[in-house]
Tab-separated table of C-alpha atoms and ligand atoms in Angstrom:
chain	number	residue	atom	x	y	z
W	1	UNK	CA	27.979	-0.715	-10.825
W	2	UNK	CA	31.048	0.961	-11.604
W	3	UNK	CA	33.921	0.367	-13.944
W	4	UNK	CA	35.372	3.768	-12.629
W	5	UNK	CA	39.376	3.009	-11.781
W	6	UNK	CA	39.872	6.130	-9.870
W	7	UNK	CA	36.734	5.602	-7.509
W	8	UNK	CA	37.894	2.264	-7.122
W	9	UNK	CA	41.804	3.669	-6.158
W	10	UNK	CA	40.281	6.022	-4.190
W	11	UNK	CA	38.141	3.758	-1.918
W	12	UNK	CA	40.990	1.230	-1.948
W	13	UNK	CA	43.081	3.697	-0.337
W	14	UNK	CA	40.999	4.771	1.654
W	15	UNK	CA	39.720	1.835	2.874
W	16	UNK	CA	41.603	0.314	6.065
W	17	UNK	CA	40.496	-3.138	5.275
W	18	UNK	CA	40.579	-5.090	1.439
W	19	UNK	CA	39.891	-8.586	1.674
W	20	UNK	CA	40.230	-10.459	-1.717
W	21	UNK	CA	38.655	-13.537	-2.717
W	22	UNK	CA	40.526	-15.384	-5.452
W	23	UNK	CA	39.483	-18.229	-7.622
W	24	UNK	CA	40.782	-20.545	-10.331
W	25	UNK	CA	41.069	-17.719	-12.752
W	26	UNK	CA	43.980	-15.789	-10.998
W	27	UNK	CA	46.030	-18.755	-12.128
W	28	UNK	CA	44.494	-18.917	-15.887
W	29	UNK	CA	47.298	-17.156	-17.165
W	30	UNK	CA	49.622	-19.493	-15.615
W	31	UNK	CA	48.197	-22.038	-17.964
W	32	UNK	CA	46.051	-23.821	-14.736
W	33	UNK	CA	43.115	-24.692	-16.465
W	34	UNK	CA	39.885	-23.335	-14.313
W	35	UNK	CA	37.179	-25.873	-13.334
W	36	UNK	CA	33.947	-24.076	-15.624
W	37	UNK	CA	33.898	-22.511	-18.469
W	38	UNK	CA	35.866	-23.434	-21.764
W	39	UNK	CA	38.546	-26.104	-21.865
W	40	UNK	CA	37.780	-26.249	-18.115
W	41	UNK	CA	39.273	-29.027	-16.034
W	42	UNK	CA	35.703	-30.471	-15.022
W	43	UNK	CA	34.404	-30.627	-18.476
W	44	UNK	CA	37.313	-33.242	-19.186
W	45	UNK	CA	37.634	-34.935	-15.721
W	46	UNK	CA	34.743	-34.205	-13.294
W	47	UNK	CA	35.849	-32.741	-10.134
W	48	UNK	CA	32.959	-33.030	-8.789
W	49	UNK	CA	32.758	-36.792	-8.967
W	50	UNK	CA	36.912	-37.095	-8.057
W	51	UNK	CA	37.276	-34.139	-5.540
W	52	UNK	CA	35.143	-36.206	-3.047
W	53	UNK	CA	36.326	-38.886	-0.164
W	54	UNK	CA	33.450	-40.866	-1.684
W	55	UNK	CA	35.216	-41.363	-5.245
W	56	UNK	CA	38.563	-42.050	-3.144
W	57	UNK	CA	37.187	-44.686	-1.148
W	58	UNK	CA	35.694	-45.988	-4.577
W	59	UNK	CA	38.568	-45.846	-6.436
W	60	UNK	CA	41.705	-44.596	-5.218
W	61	UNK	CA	43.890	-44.841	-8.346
W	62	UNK	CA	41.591	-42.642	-10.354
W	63	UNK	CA	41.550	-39.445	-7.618
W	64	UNK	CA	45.400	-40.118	-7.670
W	65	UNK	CA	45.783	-40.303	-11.254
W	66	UNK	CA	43.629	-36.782	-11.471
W	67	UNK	CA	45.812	-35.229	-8.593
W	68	UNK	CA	48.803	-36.385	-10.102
W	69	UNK	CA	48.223	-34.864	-13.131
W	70	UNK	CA	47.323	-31.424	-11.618
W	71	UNK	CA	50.485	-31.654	-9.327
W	72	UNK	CA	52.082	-32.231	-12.826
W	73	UNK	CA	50.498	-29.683	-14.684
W	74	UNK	CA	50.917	-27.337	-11.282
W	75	UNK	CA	55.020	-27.935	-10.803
W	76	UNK	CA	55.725	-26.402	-14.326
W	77	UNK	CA	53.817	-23.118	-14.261
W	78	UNK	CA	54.896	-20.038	-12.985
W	79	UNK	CA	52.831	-17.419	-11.247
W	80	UNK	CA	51.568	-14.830	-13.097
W	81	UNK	CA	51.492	-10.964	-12.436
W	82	UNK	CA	48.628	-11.198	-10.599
W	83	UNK	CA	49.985	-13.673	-8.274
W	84	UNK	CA	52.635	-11.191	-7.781
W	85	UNK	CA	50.801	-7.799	-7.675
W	86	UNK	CA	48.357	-9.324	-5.017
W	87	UNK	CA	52.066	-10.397	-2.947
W	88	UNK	CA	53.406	-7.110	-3.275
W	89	UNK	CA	50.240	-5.652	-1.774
W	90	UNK	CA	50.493	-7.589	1.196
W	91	UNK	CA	53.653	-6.450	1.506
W	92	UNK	CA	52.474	-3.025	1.366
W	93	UNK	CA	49.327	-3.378	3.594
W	94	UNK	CA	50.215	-5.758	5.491
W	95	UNK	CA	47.891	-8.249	7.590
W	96	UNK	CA	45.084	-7.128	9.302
W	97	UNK	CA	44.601	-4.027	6.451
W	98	UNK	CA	45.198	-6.892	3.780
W	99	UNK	CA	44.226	-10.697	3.594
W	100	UNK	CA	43.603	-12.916	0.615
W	101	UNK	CA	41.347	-16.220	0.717
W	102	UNK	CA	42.126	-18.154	-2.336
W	103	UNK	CA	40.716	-20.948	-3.512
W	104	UNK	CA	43.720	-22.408	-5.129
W	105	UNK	CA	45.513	-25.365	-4.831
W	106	UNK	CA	48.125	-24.564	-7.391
W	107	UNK	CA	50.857	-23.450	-4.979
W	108	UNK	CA	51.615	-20.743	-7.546
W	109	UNK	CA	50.178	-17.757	-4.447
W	110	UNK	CA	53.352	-19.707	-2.447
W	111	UNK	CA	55.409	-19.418	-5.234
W	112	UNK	CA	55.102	-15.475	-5.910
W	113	UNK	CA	56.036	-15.254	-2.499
W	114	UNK	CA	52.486	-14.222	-0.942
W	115	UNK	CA	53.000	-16.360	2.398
W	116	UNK	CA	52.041	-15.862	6.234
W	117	UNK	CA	49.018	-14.650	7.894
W	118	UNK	CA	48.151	-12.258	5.061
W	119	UNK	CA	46.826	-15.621	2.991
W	120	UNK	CA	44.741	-18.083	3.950
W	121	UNK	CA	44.702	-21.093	1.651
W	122	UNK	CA	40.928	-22.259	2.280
W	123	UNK	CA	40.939	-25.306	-0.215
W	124	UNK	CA	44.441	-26.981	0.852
W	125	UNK	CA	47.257	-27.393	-1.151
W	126	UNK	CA	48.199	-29.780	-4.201
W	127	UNK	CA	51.590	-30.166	-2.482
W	128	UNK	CA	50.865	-31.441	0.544
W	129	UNK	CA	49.835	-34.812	1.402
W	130	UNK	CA	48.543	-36.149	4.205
W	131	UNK	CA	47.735	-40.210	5.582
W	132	UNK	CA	43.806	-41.179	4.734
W	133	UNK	CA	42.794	-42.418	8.055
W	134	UNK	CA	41.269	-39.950	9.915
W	135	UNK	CA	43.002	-41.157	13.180
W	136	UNK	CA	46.670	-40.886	11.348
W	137	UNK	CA	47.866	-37.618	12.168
W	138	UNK	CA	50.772	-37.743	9.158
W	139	UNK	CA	50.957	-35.195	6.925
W	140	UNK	CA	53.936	-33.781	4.614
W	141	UNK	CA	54.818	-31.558	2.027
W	142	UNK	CA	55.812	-33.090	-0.750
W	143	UNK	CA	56.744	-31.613	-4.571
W	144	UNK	CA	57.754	-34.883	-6.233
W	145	UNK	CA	56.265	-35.868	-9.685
W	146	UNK	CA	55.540	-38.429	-10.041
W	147	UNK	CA	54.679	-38.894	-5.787
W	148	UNK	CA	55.190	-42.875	-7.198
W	149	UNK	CA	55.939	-44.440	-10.715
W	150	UNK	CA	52.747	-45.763	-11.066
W	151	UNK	CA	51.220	-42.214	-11.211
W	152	UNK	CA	53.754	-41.001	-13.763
W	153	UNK	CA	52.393	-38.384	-16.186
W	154	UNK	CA	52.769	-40.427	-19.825
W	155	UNK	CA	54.869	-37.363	-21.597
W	156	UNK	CA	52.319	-35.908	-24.179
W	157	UNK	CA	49.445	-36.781	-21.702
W	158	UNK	CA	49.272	-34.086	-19.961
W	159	UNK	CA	45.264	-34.334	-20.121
W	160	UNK	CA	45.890	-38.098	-20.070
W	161	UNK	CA	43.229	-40.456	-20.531
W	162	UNK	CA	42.528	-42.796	-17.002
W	163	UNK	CA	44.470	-45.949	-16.508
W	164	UNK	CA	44.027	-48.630	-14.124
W	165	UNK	CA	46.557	-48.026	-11.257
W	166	UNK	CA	46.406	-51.260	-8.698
W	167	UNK	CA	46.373	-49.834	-4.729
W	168	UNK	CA	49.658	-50.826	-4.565
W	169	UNK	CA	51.428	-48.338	-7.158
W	170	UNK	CA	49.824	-45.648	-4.260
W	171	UNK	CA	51.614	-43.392	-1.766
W	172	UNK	CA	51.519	-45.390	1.535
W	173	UNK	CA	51.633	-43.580	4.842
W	174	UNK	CA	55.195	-44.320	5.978
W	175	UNK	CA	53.965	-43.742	9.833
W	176	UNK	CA	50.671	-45.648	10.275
W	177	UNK	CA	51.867	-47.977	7.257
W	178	UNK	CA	48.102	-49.089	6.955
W	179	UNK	CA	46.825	-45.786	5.104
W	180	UNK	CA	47.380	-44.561	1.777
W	181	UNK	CA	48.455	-41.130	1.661
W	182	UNK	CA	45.717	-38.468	0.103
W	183	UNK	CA	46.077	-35.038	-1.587
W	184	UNK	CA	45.462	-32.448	1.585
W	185	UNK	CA	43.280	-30.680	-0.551
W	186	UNK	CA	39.111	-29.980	0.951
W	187	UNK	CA	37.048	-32.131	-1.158
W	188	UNK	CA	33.351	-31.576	-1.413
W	189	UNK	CA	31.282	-32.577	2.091
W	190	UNK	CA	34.690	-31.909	3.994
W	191	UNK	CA	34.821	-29.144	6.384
W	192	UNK	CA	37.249	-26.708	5.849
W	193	UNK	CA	39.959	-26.076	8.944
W	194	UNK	CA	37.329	-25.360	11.704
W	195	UNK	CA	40.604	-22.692	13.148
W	196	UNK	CA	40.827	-21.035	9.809
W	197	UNK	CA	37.405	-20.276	9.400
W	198	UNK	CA	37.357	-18.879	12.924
W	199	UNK	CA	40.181	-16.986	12.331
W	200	UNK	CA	38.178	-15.036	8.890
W	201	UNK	CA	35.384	-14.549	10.780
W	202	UNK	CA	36.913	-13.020	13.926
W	203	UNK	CA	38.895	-10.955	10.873
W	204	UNK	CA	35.857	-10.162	9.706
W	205	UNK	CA	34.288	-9.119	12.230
W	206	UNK	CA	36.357	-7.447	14.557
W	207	UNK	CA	36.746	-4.178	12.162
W	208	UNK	CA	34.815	-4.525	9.427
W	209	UNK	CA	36.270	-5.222	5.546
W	210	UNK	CA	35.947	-1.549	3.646
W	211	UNK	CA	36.677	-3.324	0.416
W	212	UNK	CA	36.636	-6.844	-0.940
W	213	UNK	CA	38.019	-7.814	-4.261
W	214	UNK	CA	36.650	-10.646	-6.074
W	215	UNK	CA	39.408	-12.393	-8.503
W	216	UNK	CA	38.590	-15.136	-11.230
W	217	UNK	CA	36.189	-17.274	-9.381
W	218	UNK	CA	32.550	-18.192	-10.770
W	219	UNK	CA	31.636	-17.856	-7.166
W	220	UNK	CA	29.587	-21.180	-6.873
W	221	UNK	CA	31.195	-22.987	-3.990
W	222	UNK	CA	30.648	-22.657	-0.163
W	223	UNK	CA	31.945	-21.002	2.174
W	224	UNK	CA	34.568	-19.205	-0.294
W	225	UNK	CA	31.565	-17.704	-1.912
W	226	UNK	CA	29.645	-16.476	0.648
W	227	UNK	CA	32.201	-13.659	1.748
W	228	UNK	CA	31.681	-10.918	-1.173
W	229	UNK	CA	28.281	-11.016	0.215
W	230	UNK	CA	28.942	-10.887	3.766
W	231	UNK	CA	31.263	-7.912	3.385
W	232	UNK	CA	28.836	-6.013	1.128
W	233	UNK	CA	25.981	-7.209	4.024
W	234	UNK	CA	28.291	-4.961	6.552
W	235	UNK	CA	28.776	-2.336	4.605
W	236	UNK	CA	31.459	-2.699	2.527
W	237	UNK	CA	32.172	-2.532	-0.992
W	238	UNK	CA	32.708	-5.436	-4.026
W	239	UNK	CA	34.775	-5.112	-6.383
W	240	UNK	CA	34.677	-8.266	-8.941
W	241	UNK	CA	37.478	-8.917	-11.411
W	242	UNK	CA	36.581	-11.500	-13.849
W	243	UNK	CA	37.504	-12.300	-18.114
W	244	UNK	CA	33.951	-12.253	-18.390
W	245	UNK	CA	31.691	-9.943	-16.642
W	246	UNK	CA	28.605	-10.887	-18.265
W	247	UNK	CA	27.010	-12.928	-15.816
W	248	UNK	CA	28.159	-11.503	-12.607
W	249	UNK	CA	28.042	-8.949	-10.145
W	250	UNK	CA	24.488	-7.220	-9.597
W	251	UNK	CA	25.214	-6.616	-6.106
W	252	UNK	CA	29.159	-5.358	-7.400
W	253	UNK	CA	29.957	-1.906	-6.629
W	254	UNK	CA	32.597	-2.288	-9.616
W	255	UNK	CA	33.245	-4.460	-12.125
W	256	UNK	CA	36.347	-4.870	-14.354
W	257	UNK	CA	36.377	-7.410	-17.539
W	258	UNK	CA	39.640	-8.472	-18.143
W	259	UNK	CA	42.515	-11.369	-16.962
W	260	UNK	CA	43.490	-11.175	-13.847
W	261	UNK	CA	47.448	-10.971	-14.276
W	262	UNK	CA	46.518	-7.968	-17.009
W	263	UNK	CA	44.039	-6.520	-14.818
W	264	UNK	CA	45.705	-6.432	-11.380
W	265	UNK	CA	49.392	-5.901	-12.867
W	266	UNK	CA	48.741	-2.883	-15.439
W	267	UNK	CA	49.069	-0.403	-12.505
W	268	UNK	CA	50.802	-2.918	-9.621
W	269	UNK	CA	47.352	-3.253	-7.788
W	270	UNK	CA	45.562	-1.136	-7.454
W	271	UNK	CA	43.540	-2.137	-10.679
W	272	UNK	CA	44.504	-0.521	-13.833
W	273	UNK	CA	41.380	-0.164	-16.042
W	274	UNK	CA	39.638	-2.698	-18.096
W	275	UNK	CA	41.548	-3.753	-21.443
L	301	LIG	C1	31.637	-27.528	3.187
L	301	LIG	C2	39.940	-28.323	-3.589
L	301	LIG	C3	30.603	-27.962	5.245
L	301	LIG	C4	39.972	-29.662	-4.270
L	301	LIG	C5	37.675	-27.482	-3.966
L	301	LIG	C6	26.216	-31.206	-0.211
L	301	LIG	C7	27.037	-31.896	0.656
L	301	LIG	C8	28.147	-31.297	1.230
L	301	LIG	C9	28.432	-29.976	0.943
L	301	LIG	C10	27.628	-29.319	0.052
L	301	LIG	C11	26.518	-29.896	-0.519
L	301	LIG	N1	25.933	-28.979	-1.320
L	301	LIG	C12	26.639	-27.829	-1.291
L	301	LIG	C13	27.646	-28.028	-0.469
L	301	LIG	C14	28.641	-27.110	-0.167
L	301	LIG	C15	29.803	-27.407	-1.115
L	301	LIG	C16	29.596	-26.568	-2.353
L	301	LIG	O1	29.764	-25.362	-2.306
L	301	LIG	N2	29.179	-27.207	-3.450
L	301	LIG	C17	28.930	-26.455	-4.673
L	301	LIG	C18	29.337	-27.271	-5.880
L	301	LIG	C19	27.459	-26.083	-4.679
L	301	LIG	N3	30.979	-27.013	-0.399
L	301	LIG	C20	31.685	-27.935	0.257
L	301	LIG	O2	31.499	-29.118	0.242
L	301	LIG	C21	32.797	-27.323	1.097
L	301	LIG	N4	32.693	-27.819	2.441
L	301	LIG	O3	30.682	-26.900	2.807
L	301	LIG	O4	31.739	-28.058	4.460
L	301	LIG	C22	29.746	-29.167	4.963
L	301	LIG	C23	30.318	-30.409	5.020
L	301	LIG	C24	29.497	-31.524	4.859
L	301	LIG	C25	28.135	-31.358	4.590
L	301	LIG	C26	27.593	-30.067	4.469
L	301	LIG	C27	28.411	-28.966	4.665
L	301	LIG	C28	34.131	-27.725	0.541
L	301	LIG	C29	34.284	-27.156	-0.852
L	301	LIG	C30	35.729	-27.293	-1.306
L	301	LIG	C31	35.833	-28.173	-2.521
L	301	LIG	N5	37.219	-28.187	-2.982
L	301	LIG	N6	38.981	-27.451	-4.282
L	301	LIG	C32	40.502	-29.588	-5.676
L	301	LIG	O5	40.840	-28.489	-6.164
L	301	LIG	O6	40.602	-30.659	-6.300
L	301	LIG	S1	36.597	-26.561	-4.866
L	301	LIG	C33	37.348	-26.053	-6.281
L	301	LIG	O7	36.316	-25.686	-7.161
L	301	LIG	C34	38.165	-24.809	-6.146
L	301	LIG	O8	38.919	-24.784	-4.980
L	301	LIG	C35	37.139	-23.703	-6.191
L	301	LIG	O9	36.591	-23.479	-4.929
L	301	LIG	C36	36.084	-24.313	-7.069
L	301	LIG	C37	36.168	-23.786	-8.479
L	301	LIG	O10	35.651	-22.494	-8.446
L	301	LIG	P1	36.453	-21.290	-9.098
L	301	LIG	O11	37.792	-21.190	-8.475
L	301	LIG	O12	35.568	-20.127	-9.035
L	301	LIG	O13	36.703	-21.752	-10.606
L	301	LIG	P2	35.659	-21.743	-11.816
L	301	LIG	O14	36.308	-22.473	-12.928
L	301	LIG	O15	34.311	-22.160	-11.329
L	301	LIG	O16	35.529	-20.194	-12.199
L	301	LIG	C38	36.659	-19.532	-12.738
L	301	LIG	C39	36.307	-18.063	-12.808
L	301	LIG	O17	37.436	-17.343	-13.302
L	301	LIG	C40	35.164	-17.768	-13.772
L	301	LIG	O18	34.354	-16.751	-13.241
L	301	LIG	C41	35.879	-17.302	-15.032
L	301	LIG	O19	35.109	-16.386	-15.798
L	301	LIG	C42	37.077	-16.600	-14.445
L	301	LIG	N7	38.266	-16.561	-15.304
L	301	LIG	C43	38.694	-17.503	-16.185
L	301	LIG	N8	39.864	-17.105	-16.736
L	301	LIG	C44	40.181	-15.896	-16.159
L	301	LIG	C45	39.164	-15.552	-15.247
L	301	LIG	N9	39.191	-14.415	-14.517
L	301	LIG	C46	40.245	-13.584	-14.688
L	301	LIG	N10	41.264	-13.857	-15.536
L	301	LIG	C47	41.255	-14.990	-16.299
L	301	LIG	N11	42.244	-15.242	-17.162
């Protein structure tokens, strides 16, 4: 395991396909609070009991008032360098020598202007919605905060304590007009989009990944996670960018401690060396 920045420029130039793998701590410095670790958003609301279709069903208000605070939280950051070093290499290697799979919901990829078939977006996206029943096809983006009164952020609650909001202070689907309209995020024990997945692996498989780069995730949740290792499996190399190192990465051909926007911005991607 390396933390060697000119082997690492030299097989990412070499290589003729990077794939990177981002997580909730390319938008840390963007003030998105990640879902582990210190101050994380699950140790103060737990996503895994409200990013489920089991918790919506149960109670609807609650999910919304936790999305609604993310959308929120989500609308007034601003992506970071990172966001925008891993745009302007897609602009320089563009799709199939470059794709990104984030995790993110944030919009803030979108927002740096990292868009098209060099991103896939395997988690959804905070800002679009999309009706509840499965048979309802409608689906929309939508940016407005609050998406209803009801699920107004209280100013100064921006980590607001839960308040009882009745069904009917919810978005309605306006086409059905018997649903309630749901974050189009993937909650736990939902598929991801069968076509997207297809689409990786066929990427991944038709001309195997030289390189893939590993940005601010913990790498605990499935499938997102199991593509380091399926790269490395084929021959390729892992790079893992991360603030802390300490628990990751035995099977990393590099590692560099550091945040993300510092790490991937000091030297416009490729990496500049750890801080
Ligand atoms: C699926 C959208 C097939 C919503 C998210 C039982 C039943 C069903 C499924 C399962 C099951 N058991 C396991 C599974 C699979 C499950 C899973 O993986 N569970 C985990 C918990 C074990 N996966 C699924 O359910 C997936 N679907 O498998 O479908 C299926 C279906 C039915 C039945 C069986 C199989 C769907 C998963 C998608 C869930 N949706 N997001 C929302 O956001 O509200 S997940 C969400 O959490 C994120 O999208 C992301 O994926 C994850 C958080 O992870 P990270 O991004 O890595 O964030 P984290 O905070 O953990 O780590 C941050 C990292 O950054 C750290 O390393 C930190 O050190 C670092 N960092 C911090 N600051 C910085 C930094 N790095 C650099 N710079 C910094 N400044």
């Amino acid at each position: 395991m390396s933390k060697d920045l000119a082997s690492f420029h030299e097989a990412l130039l070499q290589s003729k396909r990077v794939l990177a793998v981002c997580g909730a701590g390319l938008s840390a410095s963007s003030g998105i609070p990640t879902f582990r670790g210190a101050g994380g958003m699950w140790r103060k609301h737990n996503a895994l009991e409200l990013a489920t279709p089991e918790a919506f069903r149960k109670d609807p208000g609650l999910v919304w008032q936790f999305y609604s605070l993310r959308r929120h939280n989500a609308l007034k950051a601003a992506p970071n360098a990172a966001h925008y070093a891993l745009a302007e290499f897609a602009r320089q290697r563009p799709f199939p020598e470059f794709l990104t799979l984030t995790q993110n919901v944030d919009g803030l990829s979108e927002g740096a202007g990292h868009k098209g078939k060099s991103v896939e977006f395997l988690h959804g996206s905070l800002f679009r919605v999309r009706c509840a029943r499965s048979w309802c096809r409608y689906e929309r983006f939508d940016i407005s905060d609050p998406i209803t009164p009801a699920l107004a952020v209280p100013e100064g609650e921006e980590d607001g304590a839960w308040r009882d909001v009745p069904i009917e202070g919810l978005p309605k689907c306006p086409e059905c007009r018997t649903g309630l309209l749901r974050p189009a995020v993937v909650w736990f024990g939902e598929e991801l989009d069968s076509q997207m997945l297809k689409r990786i692996q066929q990427h991944i498989a038709r001309d195997p990944v030289d390189l893939c780069i590993v940005i601010g995730t913990s790498g605990t949740v499935y499938p997102a996670a199991g593509y380091a290792s399926q790269v490395k499996a084929q021959g390729g190399k892992v790079a893992i960018v991360d603030i802390d190192c300490s628990v990751r990465g035995d099977d990393a051909d590099w590692l560099f401690e550091g945040d993300a926007a510092r790490v991937l911005y000091l030297s416009t991607f490729p990496l500049s060396d750890t801080c």
